[in-house]
PDB file of C-alpha atoms in Angstrom:
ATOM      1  CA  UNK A 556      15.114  21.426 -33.665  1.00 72.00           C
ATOM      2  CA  UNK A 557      12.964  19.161 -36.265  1.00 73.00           C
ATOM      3  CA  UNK A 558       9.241  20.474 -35.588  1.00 86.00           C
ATOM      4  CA  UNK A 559       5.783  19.913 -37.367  1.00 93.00           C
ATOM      5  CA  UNK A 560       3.183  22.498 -37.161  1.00 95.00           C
ATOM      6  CA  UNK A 561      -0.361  21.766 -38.504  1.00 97.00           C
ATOM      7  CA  UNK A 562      -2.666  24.369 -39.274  1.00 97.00           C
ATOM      8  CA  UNK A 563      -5.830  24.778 -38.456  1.00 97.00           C
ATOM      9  CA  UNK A 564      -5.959  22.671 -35.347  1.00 96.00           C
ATOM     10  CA  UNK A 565      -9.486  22.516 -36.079  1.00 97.00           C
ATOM     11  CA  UNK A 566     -11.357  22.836 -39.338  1.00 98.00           C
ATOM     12  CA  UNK A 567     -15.064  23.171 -39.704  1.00 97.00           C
ATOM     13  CA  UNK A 568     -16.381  22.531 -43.840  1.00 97.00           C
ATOM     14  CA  UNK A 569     -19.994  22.478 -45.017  1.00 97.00           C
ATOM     15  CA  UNK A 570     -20.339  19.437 -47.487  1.00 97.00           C
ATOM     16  CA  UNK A 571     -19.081  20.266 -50.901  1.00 97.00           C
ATOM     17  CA  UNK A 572     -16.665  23.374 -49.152  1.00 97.00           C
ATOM     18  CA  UNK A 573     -13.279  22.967 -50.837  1.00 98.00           C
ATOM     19  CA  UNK A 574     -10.260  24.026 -48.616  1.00 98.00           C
ATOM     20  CA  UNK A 575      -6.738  22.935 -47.679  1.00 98.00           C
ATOM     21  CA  UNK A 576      -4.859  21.531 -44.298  1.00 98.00           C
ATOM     22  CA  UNK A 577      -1.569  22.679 -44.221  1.00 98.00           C
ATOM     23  CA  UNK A 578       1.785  20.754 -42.435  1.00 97.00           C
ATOM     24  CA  UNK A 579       5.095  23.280 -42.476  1.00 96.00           C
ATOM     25  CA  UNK A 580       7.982  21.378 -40.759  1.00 92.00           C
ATOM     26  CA  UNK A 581      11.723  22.251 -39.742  1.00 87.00           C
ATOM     27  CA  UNK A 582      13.532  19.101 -40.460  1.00 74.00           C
ATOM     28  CA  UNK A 583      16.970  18.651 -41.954  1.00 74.00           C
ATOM     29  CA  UNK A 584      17.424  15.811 -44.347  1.00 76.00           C
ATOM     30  CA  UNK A 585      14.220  15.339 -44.655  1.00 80.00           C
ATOM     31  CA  UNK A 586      13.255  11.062 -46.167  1.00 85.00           C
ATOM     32  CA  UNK A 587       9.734  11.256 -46.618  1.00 90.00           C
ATOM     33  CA  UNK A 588       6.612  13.091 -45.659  1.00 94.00           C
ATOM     34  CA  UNK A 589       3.248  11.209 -44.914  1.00 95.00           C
ATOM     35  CA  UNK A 590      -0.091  12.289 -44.289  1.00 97.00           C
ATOM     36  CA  UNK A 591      -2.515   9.750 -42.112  1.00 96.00           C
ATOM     37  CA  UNK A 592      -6.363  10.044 -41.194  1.00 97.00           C
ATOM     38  CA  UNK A 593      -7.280   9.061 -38.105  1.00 96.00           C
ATOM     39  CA  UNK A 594     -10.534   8.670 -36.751  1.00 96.00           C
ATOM     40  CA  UNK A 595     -12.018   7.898 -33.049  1.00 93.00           C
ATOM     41  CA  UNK A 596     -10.491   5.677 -31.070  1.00 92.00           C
ATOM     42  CA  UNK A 597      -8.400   3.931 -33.944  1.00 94.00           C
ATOM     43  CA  UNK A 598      -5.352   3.792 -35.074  1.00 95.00           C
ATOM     44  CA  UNK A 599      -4.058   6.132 -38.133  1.00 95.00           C
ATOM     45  CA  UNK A 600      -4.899   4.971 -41.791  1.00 95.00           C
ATOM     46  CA  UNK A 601      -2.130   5.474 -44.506  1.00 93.00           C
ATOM     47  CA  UNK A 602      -3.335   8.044 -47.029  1.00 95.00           C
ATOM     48  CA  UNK A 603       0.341   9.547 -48.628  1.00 94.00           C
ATOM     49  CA  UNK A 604       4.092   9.769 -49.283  1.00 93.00           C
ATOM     50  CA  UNK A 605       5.518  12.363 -50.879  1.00 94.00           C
ATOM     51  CA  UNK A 606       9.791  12.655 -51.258  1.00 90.00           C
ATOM     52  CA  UNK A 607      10.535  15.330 -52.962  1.00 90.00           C
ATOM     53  CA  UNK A 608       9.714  19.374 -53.645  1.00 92.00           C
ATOM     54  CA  UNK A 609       6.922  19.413 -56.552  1.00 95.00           C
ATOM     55  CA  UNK A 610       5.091  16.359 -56.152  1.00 95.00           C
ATOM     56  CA  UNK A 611       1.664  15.493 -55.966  1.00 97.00           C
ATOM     57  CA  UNK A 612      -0.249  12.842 -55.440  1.00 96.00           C
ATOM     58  CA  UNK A 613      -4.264  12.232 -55.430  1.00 97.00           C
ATOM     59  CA  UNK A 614      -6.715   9.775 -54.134  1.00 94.00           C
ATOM     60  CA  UNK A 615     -10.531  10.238 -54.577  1.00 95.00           C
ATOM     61  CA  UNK A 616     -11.039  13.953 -53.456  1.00 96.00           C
ATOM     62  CA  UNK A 617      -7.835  14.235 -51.536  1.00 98.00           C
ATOM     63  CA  UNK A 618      -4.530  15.815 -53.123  1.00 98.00           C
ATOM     64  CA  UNK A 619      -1.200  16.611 -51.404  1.00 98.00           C
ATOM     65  CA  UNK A 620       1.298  18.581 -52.564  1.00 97.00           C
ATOM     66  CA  UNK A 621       4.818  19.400 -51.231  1.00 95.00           C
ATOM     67  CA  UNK A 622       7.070  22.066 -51.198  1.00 92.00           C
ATOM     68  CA  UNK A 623      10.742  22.346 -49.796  1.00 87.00           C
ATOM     69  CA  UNK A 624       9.098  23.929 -45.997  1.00 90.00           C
ATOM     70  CA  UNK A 625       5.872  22.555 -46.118  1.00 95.00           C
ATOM     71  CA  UNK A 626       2.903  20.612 -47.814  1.00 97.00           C
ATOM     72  CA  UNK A 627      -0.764  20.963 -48.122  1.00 98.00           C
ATOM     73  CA  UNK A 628      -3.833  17.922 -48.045  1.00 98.00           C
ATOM     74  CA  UNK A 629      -6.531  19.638 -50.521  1.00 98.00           C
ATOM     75  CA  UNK A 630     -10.079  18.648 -49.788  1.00 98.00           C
ATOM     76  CA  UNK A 631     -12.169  19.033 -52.547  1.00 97.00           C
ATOM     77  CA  UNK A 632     -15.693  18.967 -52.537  1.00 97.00           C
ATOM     78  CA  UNK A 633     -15.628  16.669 -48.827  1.00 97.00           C
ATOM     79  CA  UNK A 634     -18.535  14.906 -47.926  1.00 97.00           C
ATOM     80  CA  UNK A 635     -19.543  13.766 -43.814  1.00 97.00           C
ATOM     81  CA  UNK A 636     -17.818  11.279 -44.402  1.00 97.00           C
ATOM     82  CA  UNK A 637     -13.878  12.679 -44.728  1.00 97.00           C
ATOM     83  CA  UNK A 638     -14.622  13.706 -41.115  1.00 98.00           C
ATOM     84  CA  UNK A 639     -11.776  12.316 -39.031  1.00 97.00           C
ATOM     85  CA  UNK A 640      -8.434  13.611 -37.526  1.00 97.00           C
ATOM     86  CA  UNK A 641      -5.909  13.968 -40.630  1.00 97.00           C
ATOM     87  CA  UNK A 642      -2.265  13.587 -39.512  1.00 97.00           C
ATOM     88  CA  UNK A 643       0.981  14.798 -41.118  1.00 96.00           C
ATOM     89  CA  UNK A 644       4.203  13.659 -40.090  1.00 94.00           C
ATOM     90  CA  UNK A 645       7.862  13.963 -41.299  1.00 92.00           C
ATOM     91  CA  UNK A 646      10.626  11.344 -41.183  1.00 88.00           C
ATOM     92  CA  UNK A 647      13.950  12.539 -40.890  1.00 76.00           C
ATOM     93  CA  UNK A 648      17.416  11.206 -41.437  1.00 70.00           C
ATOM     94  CA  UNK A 649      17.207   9.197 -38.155  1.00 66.00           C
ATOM     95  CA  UNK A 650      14.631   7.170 -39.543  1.00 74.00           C
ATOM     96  CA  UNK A 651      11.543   8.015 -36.788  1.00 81.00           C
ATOM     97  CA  UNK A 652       8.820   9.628 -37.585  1.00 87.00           C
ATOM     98  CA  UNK A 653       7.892  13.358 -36.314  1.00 89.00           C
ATOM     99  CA  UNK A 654       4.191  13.536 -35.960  1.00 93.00           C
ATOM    100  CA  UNK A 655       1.887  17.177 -36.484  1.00 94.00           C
ATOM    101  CA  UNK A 656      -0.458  17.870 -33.558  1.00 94.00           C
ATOM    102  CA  UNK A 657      -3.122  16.833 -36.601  1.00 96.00           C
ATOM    103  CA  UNK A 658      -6.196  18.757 -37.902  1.00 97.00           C
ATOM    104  CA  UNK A 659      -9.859  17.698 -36.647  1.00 97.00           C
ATOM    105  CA  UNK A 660     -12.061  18.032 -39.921  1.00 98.00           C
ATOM    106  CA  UNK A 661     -15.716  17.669 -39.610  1.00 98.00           C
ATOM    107  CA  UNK A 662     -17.659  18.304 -42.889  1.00 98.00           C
ATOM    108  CA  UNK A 663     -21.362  18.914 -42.083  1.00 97.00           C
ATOM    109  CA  UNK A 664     -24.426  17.992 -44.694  1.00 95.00           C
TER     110      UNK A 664
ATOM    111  CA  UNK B 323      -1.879  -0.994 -48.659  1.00 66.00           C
ATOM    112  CA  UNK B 324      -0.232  -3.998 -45.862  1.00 82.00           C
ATOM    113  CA  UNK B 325      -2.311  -5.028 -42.518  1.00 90.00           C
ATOM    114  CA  UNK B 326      -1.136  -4.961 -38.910  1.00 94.00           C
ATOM    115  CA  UNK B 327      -3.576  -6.284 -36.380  1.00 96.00           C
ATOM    116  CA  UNK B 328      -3.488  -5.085 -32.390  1.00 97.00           C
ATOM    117  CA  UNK B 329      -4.492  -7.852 -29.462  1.00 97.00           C
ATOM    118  CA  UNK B 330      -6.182  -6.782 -27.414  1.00 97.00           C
ATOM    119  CA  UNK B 331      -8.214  -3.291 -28.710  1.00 96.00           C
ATOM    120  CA  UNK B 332      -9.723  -2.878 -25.402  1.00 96.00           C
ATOM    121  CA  UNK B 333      -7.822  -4.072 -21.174  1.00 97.00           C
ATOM    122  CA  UNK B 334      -9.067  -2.483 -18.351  1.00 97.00           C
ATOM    123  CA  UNK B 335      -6.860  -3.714 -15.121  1.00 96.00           C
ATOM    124  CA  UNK B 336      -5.485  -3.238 -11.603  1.00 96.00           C
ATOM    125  CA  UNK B 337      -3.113  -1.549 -10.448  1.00 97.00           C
ATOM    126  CA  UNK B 338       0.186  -3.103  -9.947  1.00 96.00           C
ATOM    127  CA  UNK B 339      -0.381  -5.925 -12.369  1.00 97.00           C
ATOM    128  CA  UNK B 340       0.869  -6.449 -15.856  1.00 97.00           C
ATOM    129  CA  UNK B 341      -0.424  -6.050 -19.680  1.00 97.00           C
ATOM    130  CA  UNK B 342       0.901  -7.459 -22.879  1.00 97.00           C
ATOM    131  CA  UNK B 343      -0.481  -6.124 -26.179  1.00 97.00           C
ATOM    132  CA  UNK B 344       0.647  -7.553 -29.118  1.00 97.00           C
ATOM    133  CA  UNK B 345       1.229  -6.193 -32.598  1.00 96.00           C
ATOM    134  CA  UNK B 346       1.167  -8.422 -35.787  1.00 95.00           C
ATOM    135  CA  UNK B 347       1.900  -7.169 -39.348  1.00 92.00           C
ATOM    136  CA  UNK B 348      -0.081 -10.008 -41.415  1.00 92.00           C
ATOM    137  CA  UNK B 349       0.718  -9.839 -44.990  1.00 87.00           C
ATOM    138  CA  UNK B 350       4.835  -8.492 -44.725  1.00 86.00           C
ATOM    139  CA  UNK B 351       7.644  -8.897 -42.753  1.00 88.00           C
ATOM    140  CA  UNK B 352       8.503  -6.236 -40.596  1.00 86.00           C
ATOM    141  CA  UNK B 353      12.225  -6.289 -39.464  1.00 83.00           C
ATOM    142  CA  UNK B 354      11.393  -2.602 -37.188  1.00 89.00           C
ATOM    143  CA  UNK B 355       7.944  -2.025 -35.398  1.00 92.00           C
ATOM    144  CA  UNK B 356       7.134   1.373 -33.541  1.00 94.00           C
ATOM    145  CA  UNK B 357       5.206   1.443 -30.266  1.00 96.00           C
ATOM    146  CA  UNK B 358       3.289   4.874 -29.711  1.00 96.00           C
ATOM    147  CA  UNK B 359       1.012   6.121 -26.973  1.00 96.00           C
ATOM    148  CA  UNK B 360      -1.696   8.693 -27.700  1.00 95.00           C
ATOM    149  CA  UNK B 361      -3.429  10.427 -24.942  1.00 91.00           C
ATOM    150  CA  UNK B 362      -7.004  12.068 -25.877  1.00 87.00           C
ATOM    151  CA  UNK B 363      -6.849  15.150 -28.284  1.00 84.00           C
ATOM    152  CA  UNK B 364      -3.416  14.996 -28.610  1.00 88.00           C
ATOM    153  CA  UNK B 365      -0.637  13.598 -31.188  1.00 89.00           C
ATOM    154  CA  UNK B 366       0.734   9.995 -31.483  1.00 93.00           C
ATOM    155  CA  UNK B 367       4.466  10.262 -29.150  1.00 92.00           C
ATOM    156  CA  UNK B 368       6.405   7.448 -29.989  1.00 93.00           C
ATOM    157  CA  UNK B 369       8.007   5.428 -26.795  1.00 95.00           C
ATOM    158  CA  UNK B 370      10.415   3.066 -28.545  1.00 94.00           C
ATOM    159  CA  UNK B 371      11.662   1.355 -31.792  1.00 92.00           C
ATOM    160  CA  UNK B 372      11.279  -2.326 -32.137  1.00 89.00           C
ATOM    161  CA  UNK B 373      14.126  -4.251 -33.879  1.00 86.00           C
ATOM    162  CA  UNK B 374      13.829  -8.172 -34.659  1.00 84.00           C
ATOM    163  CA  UNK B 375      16.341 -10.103 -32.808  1.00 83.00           C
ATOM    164  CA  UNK B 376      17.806  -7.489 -30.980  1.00 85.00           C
ATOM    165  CA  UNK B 377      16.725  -4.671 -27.709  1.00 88.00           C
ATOM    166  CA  UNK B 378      14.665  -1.963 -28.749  1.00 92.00           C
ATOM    167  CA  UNK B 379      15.515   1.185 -28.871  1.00 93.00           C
ATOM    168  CA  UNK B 380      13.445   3.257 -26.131  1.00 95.00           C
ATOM    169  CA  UNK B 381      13.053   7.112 -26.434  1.00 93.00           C
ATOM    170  CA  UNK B 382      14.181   9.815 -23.905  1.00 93.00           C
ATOM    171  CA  UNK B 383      12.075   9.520 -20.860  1.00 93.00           C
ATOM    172  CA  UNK B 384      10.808   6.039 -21.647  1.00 95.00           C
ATOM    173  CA  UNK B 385      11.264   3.679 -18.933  1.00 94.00           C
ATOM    174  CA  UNK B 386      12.975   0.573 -20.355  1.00 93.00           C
ATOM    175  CA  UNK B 387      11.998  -1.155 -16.962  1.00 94.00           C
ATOM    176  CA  UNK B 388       8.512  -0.479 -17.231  1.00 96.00           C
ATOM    177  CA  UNK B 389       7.948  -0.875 -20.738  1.00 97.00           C
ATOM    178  CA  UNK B 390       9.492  -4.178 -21.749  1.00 96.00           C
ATOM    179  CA  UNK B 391       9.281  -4.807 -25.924  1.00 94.00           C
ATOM    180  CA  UNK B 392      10.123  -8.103 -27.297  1.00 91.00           C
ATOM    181  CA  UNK B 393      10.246  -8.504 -31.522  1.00 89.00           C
ATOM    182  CA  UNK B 394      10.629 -12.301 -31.295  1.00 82.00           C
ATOM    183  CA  UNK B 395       9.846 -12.773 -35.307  1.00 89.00           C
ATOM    184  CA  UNK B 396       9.356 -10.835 -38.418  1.00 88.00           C
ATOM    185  CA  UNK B 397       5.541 -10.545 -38.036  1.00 91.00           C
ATOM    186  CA  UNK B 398       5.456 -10.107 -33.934  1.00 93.00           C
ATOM    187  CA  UNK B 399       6.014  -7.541 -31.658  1.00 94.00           C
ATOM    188  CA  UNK B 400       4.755  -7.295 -28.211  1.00 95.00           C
ATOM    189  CA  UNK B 401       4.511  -4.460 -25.737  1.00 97.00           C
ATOM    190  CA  UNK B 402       4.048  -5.963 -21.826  1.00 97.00           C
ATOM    191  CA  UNK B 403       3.349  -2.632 -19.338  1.00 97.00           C
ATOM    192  CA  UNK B 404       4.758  -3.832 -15.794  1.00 97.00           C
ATOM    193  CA  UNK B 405       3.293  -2.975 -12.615  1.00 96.00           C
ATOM    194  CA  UNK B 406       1.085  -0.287 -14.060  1.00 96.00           C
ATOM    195  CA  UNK B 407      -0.504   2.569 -12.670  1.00 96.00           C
ATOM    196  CA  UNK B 408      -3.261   4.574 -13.617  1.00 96.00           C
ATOM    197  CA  UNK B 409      -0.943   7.214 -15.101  1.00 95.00           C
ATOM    198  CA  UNK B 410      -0.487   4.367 -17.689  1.00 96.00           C
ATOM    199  CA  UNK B 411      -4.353   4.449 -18.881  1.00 96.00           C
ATOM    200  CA  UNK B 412      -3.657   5.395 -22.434  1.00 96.00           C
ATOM    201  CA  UNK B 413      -4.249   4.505 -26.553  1.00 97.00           C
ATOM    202  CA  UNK B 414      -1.077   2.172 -27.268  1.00 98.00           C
ATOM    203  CA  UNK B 415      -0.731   1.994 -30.960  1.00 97.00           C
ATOM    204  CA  UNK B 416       1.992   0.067 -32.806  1.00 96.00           C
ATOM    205  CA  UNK B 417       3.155   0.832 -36.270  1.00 94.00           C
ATOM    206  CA  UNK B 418       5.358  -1.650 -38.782  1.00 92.00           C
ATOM    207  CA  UNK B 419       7.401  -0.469 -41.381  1.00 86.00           C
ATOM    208  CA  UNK B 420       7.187  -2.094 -44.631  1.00 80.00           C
ATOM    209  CA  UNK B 421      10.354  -1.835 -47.044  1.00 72.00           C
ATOM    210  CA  UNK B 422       8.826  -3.472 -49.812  1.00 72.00           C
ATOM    211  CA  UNK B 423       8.818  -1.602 -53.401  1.00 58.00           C
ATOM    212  CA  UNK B 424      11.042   1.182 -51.595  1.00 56.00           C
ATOM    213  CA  UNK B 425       7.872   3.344 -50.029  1.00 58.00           C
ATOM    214  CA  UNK B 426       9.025   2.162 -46.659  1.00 71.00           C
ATOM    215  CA  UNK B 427       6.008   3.059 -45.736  1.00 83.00           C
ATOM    216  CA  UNK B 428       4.171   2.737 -41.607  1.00 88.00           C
ATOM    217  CA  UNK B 429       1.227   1.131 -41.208  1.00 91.00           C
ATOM    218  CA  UNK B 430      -0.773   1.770 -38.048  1.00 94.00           C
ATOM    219  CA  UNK B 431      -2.315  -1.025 -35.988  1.00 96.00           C
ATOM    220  CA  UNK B 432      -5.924  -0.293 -34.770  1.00 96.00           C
ATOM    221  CA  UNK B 433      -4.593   0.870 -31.504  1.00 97.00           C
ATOM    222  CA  UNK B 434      -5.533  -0.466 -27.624  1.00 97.00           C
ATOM    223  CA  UNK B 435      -7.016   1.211 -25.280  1.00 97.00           C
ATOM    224  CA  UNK B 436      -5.790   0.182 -21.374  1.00 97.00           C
ATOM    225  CA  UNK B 437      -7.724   1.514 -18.473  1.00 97.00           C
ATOM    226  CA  UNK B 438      -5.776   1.085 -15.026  1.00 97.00           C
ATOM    227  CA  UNK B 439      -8.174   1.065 -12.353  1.00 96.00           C
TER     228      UNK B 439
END
């Protein structure tokens, strides 16, 4: 069965605490995996793709990485203002989109 | 990255009646839209796949009946809830998927939020 897991469910960082959100999923065929932040009562903002084993990508102080079972979202340095609900999700060969349960950051000054 | 607008972000009505929410992408054409319902604390569950020109494609336990989608154009889908109930109340949120530059990437409308009273 094609399955996200996010981990931790929640996640609590003092300003300037590095640390990592992690997304493992079962899918077969697997055509792109995407991570999203979401905060209150909005709808989720595009932050990644990543396609294949290996690659990386970066924006500001937020890097994902993938691997062949899972991929991480490093936070480095995070500031109040990364605080939001980050979401992974995993499209498989049928096109949809499988979405994590998602990880409730909140970075405190 | 692309823009898809939600109308309206906020409905509160009775029950029995009807909504329509609409979804626009603004700056692509969108030949599939999503429609997903969040309910609070928990993950985005999509309820059907919106194809332009033709029925959408509703997932298992989706009523068809209650949930009518229409993808008249390339830039418009719209979501109409019939007859709802307060079991309804819920964050709709549409997605579109944009093919250009071969990211097909989905970007998220800004969600609505419909209160059956």
């Amino acid at each position: 069965e094609d399955q996200v897991t996010q981990s931790p469910e929640a996640l609590r960082l003092q300003e300037g605490e590095s640390s990592s959100l992690n997304c493992s999923y079962t899918v077969s065929g697997l055509r792109g995996l995407f991570w999203y932040r979401q905060d209150p009562g909005k709808g989720p903002e595009f932050l990644f793709t990543l396609y294949s084993a290996g690659e990386e990508k970066e924006k500001e102080r937020l890097k994902a990485t993938l691997t062949k079972k899972e991929s991480f979202l490093h936070i480095t340095a995070p500031k109040p203002e990364d605080s939001a609900t980050y979401l992974c999700a995993v499209r498989f060969q049928g096109g949809k989109l499988i979405f994590g349960q998602g990880t409730e950051l909140s970075v405190k000054p | 990255g692309a823009v898809v607008s939600q109308h309206p972000s906020w409905v509160i009505c009775k029950s029995g009646t009807s909504v329509k929410i609409e979804c626009r992408s603004l700056d692509f054409q969108a030949t599939t839209m999503f429609w997903y319902r969040q309910f609070p604390k928990q993950s985005l569950m999509l309820m059907a796949t919106s194809n332009e020109g033709s029925k959408a494609t509703y997932e298992q336990g989706v009523e068809k009946d209650k949930f009518l989608i229409n993808h008249a154009s390339l830039t418009l889908s719209t979501l109409t809830v019939t007859s709802a109930h307060p079991e309804d109340s819920s964050f709709y949120i549409c997605s579109a998927r944009d093919p250009v530059g071969g990211a097909d990437t989905q970007y998220f409308g800004p969600g609505t939020r419909l209160t059956v009273l």
